[in-house]
Amino acid sequence: MFGIAILGATGYVGTEIIRILTQHPQVNIVAVVSRSFAGRNFSDIYPNFGKVMDMEISEINIDALCEENDIFITALPHEASNEIIPALVNKGKRVIDHSAAFRFKDKATYETWYKSAHGMEDLLELAVYGLPELYRNKIRNSQLVANPGCYPTCAILSIAPLISRKLVYNTNIIIDAASGVSGAGRKSDLAYSFCETHENFKAYGVTNHRHTPEIEQELSNLAGEEIFISFTPHLMPIKRGMMCTSYLNLKDSGLNSENLYELYCEYYKDEFFVRVLKPGTLPEVKNVAGSNFIDISVNVDKRLNRAIVLSAIDNLGKGAAGQAVQCLNIMLGLEETTGLKHPAFYL
Amino acid sequence: MFGIAILGATGYVGTEIIRILTQHPQVNIVAVVSRSFAGRNFSDIYPNFGKVMDMEISEINIDALCEENDIFITALPHEASNEIIPALVNKGKRVIDHSAAFRFKDKATYETWYKSAHGMEDLLELAVYGLPELYRNKIRNSQLVANPGCYPTCAILSIAPLISRKLVYNTNIIIDAASGVSGAGRKSDLAYSFCETHENFKAYGVTNHRHTPEIEQELSNLAGEEIFISFTPHLMPIKRGMMCTSYLNLKDSGLNSENLYELYCEYYKDEFFVRVLKPGTLPEVKNVAGSNFIDISVNVDKRLNRAIVLSAIDNLGKGAAGQAVQCLNIMLGLEETTGLKHPAFYL
Amino acid sequence: MFGIAILGATGYVGTEIIRILTQHPQVNIVAVVSRSFAGRNFSDIYPNFGKVMDMEISEINIDALCEENDIFITALPHEASNEIIPALVNKGKRVIDHSAAFRFKDKATYETWYKSAHGMEDLLELAVYGLPELYRNKIRNSQLVANPGCYPTCAILSIAPLISRKLVYNTNIIIDAASGVSGAGRKSDLAYSFCETHENFKAYGVTNHRHTPEIEQELSNLAGEEIFISFTPHLMPIKRGMMCTSYLNLKDSGLNSENLYELYCEYYKDEFFVRVLKPGTLPEVKNVAGSNFIDISVNVDKRLNRAIVLSAIDNLGKGAAGQAVQCLNIMLGLEETTGLKHPAFYL
Amino acid sequence: MFGIAILGATGYVGTEIIRILTQHPQVNIVAVVSRSFAGRNFSDIYPNFGKVMDMEISEINIDALCEENDIFITALPHEASNEIIPALVNKGKRVIDHSAAFRFKDKATYETWYKSAHGMEDLLELAVYGLPELYRNKIRNSQLVANPGCYPTCAILSIAPLISRKLVYNTNIIIDAASGVSGAGRKSDLAYSFCETHENFKAYGVTNHRHTPEIEQELSNLAGEEIFISFTPHLMPIKRGMMCTSYLNLKDSGLNSENLYELYCEYYKDEFFVRVLKPGTLPEVKNVAGSNFIDISVNVDKRLNRAIVLSAIDNLGKGAAGQAVQCLNIMLGLEETTGLKHPAFYL
């Protein structure tokens, strides 16, 4: 059994990590840490964990934590990250972090889109973008893994085959997306109250959502040239799950949905968590919610010679906690799917 | 008071027409007709109408109906339309129809996308596309008004100013949309059951949804040249309301959101039901659900010189029943907003 | 046209009053008052009202308001009521108030259940409990109407016939209820956030909900003896609407559902907003949401000689704003149903 | 590893059993059987199971199944049960059945409430009511376990301590309940369509729901005398989960919530899946949905000397599939919690 500490354990991402790890046969939660709730039992905050995970929540005490643990998952606000992550890294600990700070190769990108100073730029070189399907080998021995954003995970994996195989033009790429409300985190905010959110649908972050440069960075890497995209997220009245609908112009007019299905199957043939759907089948959020899967369907509009790619993940699963555990398994040398082979909730 | 008969009164569109007309000060419902429920009281089928609209539902008897009424709203399946509408028109009656049959100038378009014979092609010349913001003058004296589809209403109005003023390129137009479940009508279908739909989100009709040619016809008219679009609808777990998110490449790189806001305000300055939202404000479904308004926000992504246009309507309101009543007012020579000046539900 | 000012206009009750009054043919909104949003347009706060109600929200200025208005609807927090209502009454103005302060005959009841000093006890004698079906004549000329709570409205009307006709034992009365989330008001509270509320159901205020003494006071009045009840409300994941399920032991074992149906019909024969459902038909929230109706079904369990009464209202409609407008109509000498004869939303 | 076959695998209960068993370390699914979908892969019907459970669904072939399996879980319509279960039992196989047929000691009770002939009465003596907290020892060696209904599980466990310890009067027991829509099963029925169910709440089966006699049978057993109850279920717009709110009059006026909390803790001290909540804490559906737990809170209303007991389970979990697996573990001699120690979904 490997021990792990979770810092920022009482947000929705933290709690989902704990939900997964309580069922993980080879990982043991050694500490759950949260400033807001230190001293209380985890199952007092989340009573769904009663009798399953009743551990006392502890204060952030880096020295004490570092004596007991070698690996940490952090899901903290930026300021807290700033304080804690360098300290952990300096003590030689391994970290899987959920903030945006270490996702960018270029600190300027972070500062432009997040409109604040980075402050931990010396760690950037160390950091690996924690998308196992693209960076598995780097993740394996990494000391600092930047767990990707939910939208980037859903978007990048869904069109990576088209981009990297250079089947599409790199302009006019549109990624339209919708997410459940848990993506906004656990907070008392009128905009996310039931009455303001239920029976509603709206876009947000139009032209300036912070996940845009993250998607662009990775697509550019795959393409070998700079790619700019339109990315528009929407908020939908479900708890968890998200979908991306992407539009890309095909170079070759001879390709059909069947051809691209085969290409995707081949591209992802070793990826357990990527399910390429047969032509005529489309992803649905209920088929991935609660799981670590991404479902992808690629469709060719022959009239327009355009690929329309649909992809769905659980924003808390493959988009956050599930992916973190997948990285953790890789980093610990475990079978990558350990503790993650459950089906989605559906109901 | 003007009398009106509603044929196909017990579907969701029919019932919304009745909801609006029970509050209309100058129109009187003379008959509600439905094969499925003839002989029963309307409020037995929809108990929300108890004490408000308890009229007995009648059989379709064209002769009897034509003696009492001069104007009809029809919301019928295609086969029933086929039988009834020509009969009404031949007797000199005026009809506002909700089927797709009379929306296309070219019967071939209908037959290609709907995969069935048209059968009423001789009426096509008579028909006017019932979008008052574009065809008000034709609607006024029309005998046969084809009430537009919900998605086309939401999409066309949202980008008409850009297309008709020739500010955008007519290629690479993407319209991504999501609708509430009432758009599928009132039916016992597993796919629309609560457990299969709630906490879910999925696309449908990818590359081949029937509203595509309807949108293309009207945009082409506005552009003066043939336009093809990508249109992808999604099903979201709300009862009513829809949103379109459209992407168009601007020709002139000097335009910003403020400029386009002014253009839209000017373009729609006489349109009561079009609310152009100030830059920085985005439409939300709850702001239009239950009303006849369309809310539109136009945003320029300066990085990409692309307009991202958001628009929201109630699929049963401006997308169906509200629009039908708006047409009805015009046809009857009434003030166009009569009975339609209520705010959206919000809650 | 009568003028009216609404104080506390931007809560959910206030906004629903405004929604109803914008459609009211004989009442004119003269002022919408809110401390939080003074100076802004009402439709900036609730964009669903754009082009329908764009009036600027004003500060509370009692002198200015009293010069323009003779009648006020107040939906304010207790402290604000304390300050404002006595001032209005002293200037001879008429008030329909939504707080609990004036609902009790006995200030001690208020202080026991609300755990705070009353402070306006000298107004209690003036106050009339604003349930038109029980107190229409007193409301007509009242200067101060205490609009009832939502649960009390739903509960009292549903069992008043059984109690007042002395058909049931006055012990062992159980009222089990569930409400939509709008009953909690418009607030940023984690407990009412979407993710904490959706796909959830829970009881609250078990054994001590503040609506208990209000129900007991009115039932005791009807019975002519003191009645104590069990009242348990639950929170359900819908926006608006509520239901009460009440259990009462019948004295006479010869009564069946049909007999009680007739009794209810007779008892409420002049009440437009009370719909007594035929035996075999049960209320549903969607049949009353958005309306001023209460739907009631009374069922006899012959095995146990017990009446099970189901009743549904819109907590914001007959449970708050609709009822206030009904009282307003009575106070102004208007036809009681004016502006309130719309069907429920259903969809 | 033990093998098991699931008959009626594609309903919501069947699929939840499979969801649990795919994570069960000591049970292996040998066959999934369904008439409707025989020949297709399970994950074609439920794509959430893709890569987790892709087994082909087989026809019901009793001889073939009996060669491979010794234990069966059946979730079949009554007619199919009638045909299959006697055949399995006659071949010496063990069965955990989800129908109502074997839940009653007295076939007359079944026939009265279910209004159809029983037809398998000779198996009644063999059958054990599969509520482990009450019948663990009988279940262990039983050949035929009748898995309890969801409402009975939630109701019986919540008040068993009060009844069996004779702390309450056995008259005037009220059980008011609400369930998510999955309780109605997977079907194309207008009444359970999204638009008819969402934002709605209604009672059903008032005075005559079939779970009434099941609850009464078990409470009578515990009391040692015949008990009759009022039971009223409601349908609420959530997918899974249910709650019971029960009212019982206490004999002894000296008891408070703390006393009963201790009693319950003591009564259920060996029951892993029963979580007795501390006074002041109330169950919520989200804390049990997706799990095999039942959360119970017992509250004394000192004013009325009445106990109000709240209990929540997942209707598909402890109310069906989870409980079946719990019985299965007992029957197989496994640790009872195997494969069932996961927390509820919460999100």
Short mmCIF file of C-alpha atoms in Angstrom, two decimals, chain B:
data_model
loop_
_atom_site.label_atom_id
_atom_site.label_comp_id
_atom_site.label_asym_id
_atom_site.label_seq_id
_atom_site.Cartn_x
_atom_site.Cartn_y
_atom_site.Cartn_z
CA MET B 1 -63.15 39.63 -30.66
CA PHE B 2 -61.80 37.37 -33.35
CA GLY B 3 -62.52 33.66 -33.24
CA ILE B 4 -59.88 31.01 -33.85
CA ALA B 5 -59.72 27.25 -33.99
CA ILE B 6 -56.68 25.26 -32.95
CA LEU B 7 -56.11 21.91 -34.64
CA GLY B 8 -53.71 19.62 -32.84
CA ALA B 9 -54.48 21.34 -29.60
CA THR B 10 -53.17 18.81 -27.13
CA GLY B 11 -49.50 18.69 -28.07
CA TYR B 12 -47.11 20.95 -26.21
CA VAL B 13 -47.21 23.60 -28.93
CA GLY B 14 -51.00 23.51 -29.10
CA THR B 15 -51.34 23.81 -25.39
CA GLU B 16 -48.94 26.76 -25.27
CA ILE B 17 -50.95 28.53 -27.97
CA ILE B 18 -54.02 28.03 -25.81
CA ARG B 19 -52.19 29.29 -22.72
CA ILE B 20 -51.31 32.50 -24.57
CA LEU B 21 -54.74 32.94 -26.13
CA THR B 22 -56.62 32.53 -22.85
CA GLN B 23 -54.89 35.78 -21.83
CA HIS B 24 -55.35 37.50 -25.21
CA PRO B 25 -57.83 40.37 -24.99
CA GLN B 26 -58.99 40.29 -28.60
CA VAL B 27 -58.96 36.66 -29.65
CA ASN B 28 -61.45 34.04 -28.65
CA ILE B 29 -60.82 30.31 -28.92
CA VAL B 30 -63.78 28.87 -30.77
CA ALA B 31 -62.65 25.27 -31.06
CA VAL B 32 -59.87 23.06 -29.78
CA VAL B 33 -59.48 20.02 -31.96
CA SER B 34 -57.61 16.80 -31.31
CA ARG B 35 -58.17 13.33 -32.61
CA SER B 36 -56.65 11.65 -29.59
CA PHE B 37 -58.79 13.36 -27.01
CA ALA B 38 -62.02 14.36 -28.77
CA GLY B 39 -64.99 14.38 -26.42
CA ARG B 40 -63.00 15.14 -23.30
CA ASN B 41 -62.54 18.50 -21.69
CA PHE B 42 -59.29 20.24 -22.40
CA SER B 43 -58.68 20.69 -18.68
CA ASP B 44 -58.98 16.94 -18.10
CA ILE B 45 -55.94 16.50 -20.32
CA TYR B 46 -54.13 19.53 -18.94
CA PRO B 47 -55.48 20.07 -15.42
CA ASN B 48 -53.46 23.26 -15.10
CA PHE B 49 -56.21 24.82 -17.22
CA GLY B 50 -59.01 23.92 -14.77
CA LYS B 51 -61.50 26.83 -14.48
CA VAL B 52 -59.52 28.73 -17.13
CA MET B 53 -60.17 26.66 -20.23
CA ASP B 54 -62.55 23.76 -19.79
CA MET B 55 -63.84 23.62 -23.37
CA GLU B 56 -64.67 20.22 -24.82
CA ILE B 57 -62.17 18.98 -27.38
CA SER B 58 -63.78 18.32 -30.73
CA GLU B 59 -63.17 15.96 -33.60
CA ILE B 60 -61.73 17.29 -36.83
CA ASN B 61 -64.81 18.15 -38.86
CA ILE B 62 -63.69 20.53 -41.54
CA ASP B 63 -67.10 21.60 -42.73
CA ALA B 64 -68.37 22.38 -39.29
CA LEU B 65 -65.17 24.17 -38.33
CA CYS B 66 -65.20 26.25 -41.48
CA GLU B 67 -68.67 27.49 -40.79
CA GLU B 68 -67.61 28.95 -37.50
CA ASN B 69 -64.06 30.07 -38.18
CA ASP B 70 -62.08 32.05 -40.66
CA ILE B 71 -58.64 31.48 -39.23
CA PHE B 72 -56.93 28.32 -38.01
CA ILE B 73 -53.75 27.39 -36.23
CA THR B 74 -52.58 23.89 -37.08
CA ALA B 75 -50.02 21.84 -35.17
CA LEU B 76 -50.50 18.44 -36.72
CA PRO B 77 -48.42 15.47 -37.88
CA HIS B 78 -47.49 15.61 -41.55
CA GLU B 79 -50.11 13.13 -42.70
CA ALA B 80 -52.92 14.99 -40.96
CA SER B 81 -51.67 18.29 -42.40
CA ASN B 82 -51.80 16.76 -45.82
CA GLU B 83 -55.42 15.99 -45.42
CA ILE B 84 -56.60 19.09 -43.67
CA ILE B 85 -54.64 22.10 -44.81
CA PRO B 86 -55.48 21.94 -48.49
CA ALA B 87 -59.13 21.56 -47.52
CA LEU B 88 -59.02 24.66 -45.34
CA VAL B 89 -57.18 26.69 -47.94
CA ASN B 90 -59.58 25.64 -50.66
CA LYS B 91 -62.45 26.92 -48.60
CA GLY B 92 -60.73 30.27 -48.46
CA LYS B 93 -59.67 30.00 -44.84
CA ARG B 94 -56.44 31.41 -43.43
CA VAL B 95 -54.00 29.03 -41.76
CA ILE B 96 -50.96 29.36 -39.53
CA ASP B 97 -49.28 25.99 -39.77
CA HIS B 98 -46.57 24.49 -37.58
CA SER B 99 -45.41 21.68 -39.83
CA ALA B 100 -42.32 21.92 -42.00
CA ALA B 101 -44.25 21.43 -45.22
CA PHE B 102 -44.67 25.06 -46.17
CA ARG B 103 -41.41 26.48 -44.91
CA PHE B 104 -39.42 25.72 -48.06
CA LYS B 105 -39.58 27.52 -51.34
CA ASP B 106 -38.36 24.40 -53.06
CA LYS B 107 -40.24 21.16 -52.53
CA ALA B 108 -37.06 19.22 -53.35
CA THR B 109 -35.41 20.60 -50.25
CA TYR B 110 -38.27 19.31 -48.18
CA GLU B 111 -38.19 15.91 -49.80
CA THR B 112 -34.43 15.52 -49.50
CA TRP B 113 -34.23 16.37 -45.82
CA TYR B 114 -37.58 14.96 -44.67
CA LYS B 115 -37.25 11.84 -46.81
CA SER B 116 -40.89 11.75 -47.84
CA ALA B 117 -43.03 13.04 -50.65
CA HIS B 118 -44.38 16.53 -50.15
CA GLY B 119 -47.83 16.13 -51.64
CA MET B 120 -49.02 19.70 -51.17
CA GLU B 121 -46.61 21.43 -53.51
CA ASP B 122 -49.31 23.49 -55.16
CA LEU B 123 -49.71 25.42 -51.92
CA LEU B 124 -46.04 26.36 -51.70
CA GLU B 125 -46.42 29.51 -53.74
CA LEU B 126 -49.13 30.72 -51.39
CA ALA B 127 -47.09 30.12 -48.27
CA VAL B 128 -45.20 32.82 -46.36
CA TYR B 129 -42.41 32.04 -43.91
CA GLY B 130 -43.86 33.27 -40.66
CA LEU B 131 -40.93 35.18 -39.21
CA PRO B 132 -42.41 38.64 -38.66
CA GLU B 133 -39.06 40.34 -38.27
CA LEU B 134 -38.25 39.38 -41.87
CA TYR B 135 -41.61 38.94 -43.57
CA ARG B 136 -44.10 41.10 -41.68
CA ASN B 137 -45.62 42.65 -44.77
CA LYS B 138 -46.13 39.36 -46.52
CA ILE B 139 -47.61 37.78 -43.43
CA ARG B 140 -50.21 40.54 -43.10
CA ASN B 141 -52.30 39.40 -46.03
CA SER B 142 -51.14 35.85 -46.34
CA GLN B 143 -53.57 32.98 -46.48
CA LEU B 144 -51.02 30.39 -45.44
CA VAL B 145 -48.28 31.12 -42.94
CA ALA B 146 -45.60 28.51 -42.26
CA ASN B 147 -44.57 29.07 -38.68
CA PRO B 148 -40.77 28.65 -38.55
CA GLY B 149 -38.94 25.94 -36.65
CA CYS B 150 -37.62 26.82 -33.22
CA TYR B 151 -33.93 26.45 -34.05
CA PRO B 152 -34.27 28.44 -37.30
CA THR B 153 -36.00 31.29 -35.46
CA CYS B 154 -33.26 31.39 -32.85
CA ALA B 155 -30.44 31.06 -35.37
CA ILE B 156 -31.65 33.26 -38.22
CA LEU B 157 -32.57 36.27 -36.11
CA SER B 158 -29.31 36.06 -34.22
CA ILE B 159 -27.08 36.43 -37.29
CA ALA B 160 -29.33 38.13 -39.82
CA PRO B 161 -27.73 41.55 -39.25
CA LEU B 162 -24.24 40.21 -39.93
CA ILE B 163 -25.29 38.32 -43.02
CA SER B 164 -27.55 40.91 -44.57
CA ARG B 165 -25.05 43.73 -44.01
CA LYS B 166 -22.37 41.51 -45.56
CA LEU B 167 -20.01 41.89 -42.63
CA VAL B 168 -19.01 38.25 -42.53
CA TYR B 169 -17.69 35.61 -44.84
CA ASN B 170 -20.39 33.21 -45.87
CA THR B 171 -18.29 30.11 -45.35
CA ASN B 172 -17.25 28.52 -42.07
CA ILE B 173 -20.48 29.48 -40.34
CA ILE B 174 -21.03 27.24 -37.34
CA ILE B 175 -24.27 27.16 -35.35
CA ASP B 176 -24.12 25.09 -32.22
CA ALA B 177 -27.37 24.81 -30.29
CA ALA B 178 -29.09 23.21 -27.32
CA SER B 179 -32.78 22.75 -26.62
CA GLY B 180 -35.02 21.72 -23.76
CA VAL B 181 -36.94 18.48 -23.99
CA SER B 182 -40.36 19.95 -24.83
CA GLY B 183 -38.97 20.45 -28.33
CA ALA B 184 -39.43 16.72 -28.85
CA GLY B 185 -43.15 17.02 -28.22
CA ARG B 186 -45.42 15.12 -25.88
CA LYS B 187 -44.67 11.49 -26.32
CA SER B 188 -44.02 8.19 -24.58
CA ASP B 189 -40.52 7.56 -25.79
CA LEU B 190 -37.83 5.94 -23.65
CA ALA B 191 -35.24 8.39 -24.95
CA TYR B 192 -37.20 11.27 -23.42
CA SER B 193 -38.09 9.57 -20.16
CA PHE B 194 -36.98 11.32 -17.01
CA CYS B 195 -34.31 8.79 -16.03
CA GLU B 196 -32.74 8.74 -19.47
CA THR B 197 -32.75 12.52 -19.89
CA HIS B 198 -32.11 14.07 -16.48
CA GLU B 199 -28.48 14.74 -15.58
CA ASN B 200 -27.67 14.05 -19.21
CA PHE B 201 -26.63 16.03 -22.29
CA LYS B 202 -26.15 14.78 -25.82
CA ALA B 203 -26.05 15.92 -29.41
CA TYR B 204 -28.48 14.60 -32.02
CA GLY B 205 -29.06 15.02 -35.72
CA VAL B 206 -25.35 15.66 -36.20
CA THR B 207 -24.73 16.76 -39.83
CA ASN B 208 -28.33 16.02 -40.82
CA HIS B 209 -30.83 17.82 -38.62
CA ARG B 210 -33.89 18.94 -40.58
CA HIS B 211 -33.69 22.51 -39.44
CA THR B 212 -30.41 22.92 -41.34
CA PRO B 213 -31.93 23.60 -44.78
CA GLU B 214 -34.48 25.95 -43.24
CA ILE B 215 -31.72 28.05 -41.71
CA GLU B 216 -29.71 27.88 -44.93
CA GLN B 217 -32.67 28.99 -47.08
CA GLU B 218 -33.27 32.10 -45.02
CA LEU B 219 -29.61 33.03 -44.62
CA SER B 220 -29.10 32.58 -48.34
CA ASN B 221 -32.02 34.91 -48.98
CA LEU B 222 -30.50 37.51 -46.73
CA ALA B 223 -27.05 37.12 -48.27
CA GLY B 224 -28.15 37.02 -51.86
CA GLU B 225 -25.99 33.95 -52.36
CA GLU B 226 -26.11 30.36 -51.30
CA ILE B 227 -24.94 29.71 -47.75
CA PHE B 228 -24.20 26.36 -46.14
CA ILE B 229 -23.81 25.99 -42.43
CA SER B 230 -22.88 23.45 -39.81
CA PHE B 231 -25.74 23.08 -37.36
CA THR B 232 -25.51 20.81 -34.32
CA PRO B 233 -28.35 20.63 -31.83
CA HIS B 234 -28.04 19.15 -28.35
CA LEU B 235 -30.68 17.93 -25.92
CA MET B 236 -30.41 19.41 -22.44
CA PRO B 237 -32.35 18.51 -19.30
CA ILE B 238 -34.66 21.47 -19.06
CA LYS B 239 -38.30 21.65 -20.05
CA ARG B 240 -38.34 24.68 -22.29
CA GLY B 241 -35.93 27.12 -23.84
CA MET B 242 -33.03 26.93 -26.26
CA MET B 243 -29.79 28.63 -27.13
CA CYS B 244 -27.74 29.06 -30.28
CA THR B 245 -24.04 29.85 -30.27
CA SER B 246 -22.89 30.92 -33.70
CA TYR B 247 -19.44 31.55 -35.08
CA LEU B 248 -18.82 33.79 -38.11
CA ASN B 249 -15.61 35.22 -39.50
CA LEU B 250 -15.63 39.01 -39.86
CA LYS B 251 -14.38 40.59 -43.05
CA ASP B 252 -13.29 43.86 -41.47
CA SER B 253 -10.77 43.57 -38.67
CA GLY B 254 -11.69 46.96 -37.27
CA LEU B 255 -14.99 45.97 -35.71
CA ASN B 256 -15.48 45.35 -32.02
CA SER B 257 -18.37 44.18 -29.84
CA GLU B 258 -19.57 47.72 -29.26
CA ASN B 259 -19.78 48.40 -33.01
CA LEU B 260 -21.79 45.28 -33.62
CA TYR B 261 -24.03 46.01 -30.66
CA GLU B 262 -24.91 49.30 -32.27
CA LEU B 263 -25.47 47.65 -35.61
CA TYR B 264 -27.84 45.14 -34.04
CA CYS B 265 -29.71 47.83 -32.12
CA GLU B 266 -30.20 49.76 -35.31
CA TYR B 267 -31.17 46.67 -37.33
CA TYR B 268 -33.79 45.64 -34.79
CA LYS B 269 -34.83 49.09 -33.61
CA ASP B 270 -38.49 48.51 -34.43
CA GLU B 271 -38.67 44.95 -33.20
CA PHE B 272 -40.28 44.68 -29.79
CA PHE B 273 -39.48 41.01 -29.31
CA VAL B 274 -35.80 41.26 -30.12
CA ARG B 275 -33.70 42.30 -27.15
CA VAL B 276 -30.14 43.10 -28.12
CA LEU B 277 -28.05 42.72 -24.99
CA LYS B 278 -25.41 45.27 -24.05
CA PRO B 279 -21.80 44.19 -24.56
CA GLY B 280 -20.71 42.13 -21.58
CA THR B 281 -24.19 40.72 -21.03
CA LEU B 282 -25.10 37.25 -22.23
CA PRO B 283 -28.47 35.60 -22.83
CA GLU B 284 -29.80 33.02 -20.42
CA VAL B 285 -32.64 30.65 -21.09
CA LYS B 286 -34.49 31.63 -17.91
CA ASN B 287 -34.76 35.20 -19.23
CA VAL B 288 -36.80 34.10 -22.24
CA ALA B 289 -38.59 30.90 -21.15
CA GLY B 290 -42.32 31.48 -21.16
CA SER B 291 -42.06 34.64 -23.27
CA ASN B 292 -41.98 35.67 -26.92
CA PHE B 293 -38.61 37.39 -26.65
CA ILE B 294 -35.33 36.54 -28.30
CA ASP B 295 -32.25 37.75 -26.45
CA ILE B 296 -29.13 38.25 -28.56
CA SER B 297 -25.55 39.07 -27.65
CA VAL B 298 -22.88 39.63 -30.27
CA ASN B 299 -19.24 39.35 -29.23
CA VAL B 300 -16.12 39.96 -31.23
CA ASP B 301 -13.08 37.85 -30.56
CA LYS B 302 -10.39 40.31 -31.60
CA ARG B 303 -7.70 37.62 -31.49
CA LEU B 304 -9.42 35.71 -34.25
CA ASN B 305 -11.53 38.45 -35.82
CA ARG B 306 -14.56 36.27 -35.33
CA ALA B 307 -18.05 37.10 -34.14
CA ILE B 308 -19.55 34.80 -31.55
CA VAL B 309 -23.27 35.36 -31.35
CA LEU B 310 -25.40 33.99 -28.53
CA SER B 311 -29.17 33.89 -28.77
CA ALA B 312 -31.89 32.43 -26.59
CA ILE B 313 -35.59 31.87 -27.08
CA ASP B 314 -38.30 29.72 -25.61
CA ASN B 315 -38.68 26.90 -28.12
CA LEU B 316 -42.42 26.83 -27.31
CA GLY B 317 -42.65 30.65 -27.24
CA LYS B 318 -40.87 32.69 -29.92
CA GLY B 319 -39.91 29.29 -31.34
CA ALA B 320 -43.51 28.15 -31.84
CA ALA B 321 -46.67 29.31 -30.06
CA GLY B 322 -45.66 32.88 -29.30
CA GLN B 323 -44.53 33.42 -32.85
CA ALA B 324 -47.81 31.96 -34.13
CA VAL B 325 -49.75 34.45 -32.05
CA GLN B 326 -47.47 37.24 -33.23
CA CYS B 327 -48.31 36.24 -36.82
CA LEU B 328 -51.97 35.97 -35.88
CA ASN B 329 -51.97 39.52 -34.53
CA ILE B 330 -50.41 40.76 -37.75
CA MET B 331 -52.89 38.85 -39.90
CA LEU B 332 -55.82 40.20 -37.90
CA GLY B 333 -54.57 43.77 -38.06
CA LEU B 334 -54.08 43.92 -34.30
CA GLU B 335 -51.21 45.57 -32.47
CA GLU B 336 -48.48 42.97 -32.94
CA THR B 337 -47.62 42.61 -29.26
CA THR B 338 -51.18 42.04 -28.04
CA GLY B 339 -51.27 39.24 -25.51
CA LEU B 340 -47.51 38.76 -25.78
CA LYS B 341 -46.05 41.46 -23.53
CA HIS B 342 -45.43 39.24 -20.53
CA PRO B 343 -41.96 38.72 -19.06
CA ALA B 344 -40.24 35.33 -19.09
CA PHE B 345 -40.73 33.02 -16.12
CA TYR B 346 -37.17 33.27 -14.72
CA LEU B 347 -38.33 31.00 -11.88
#
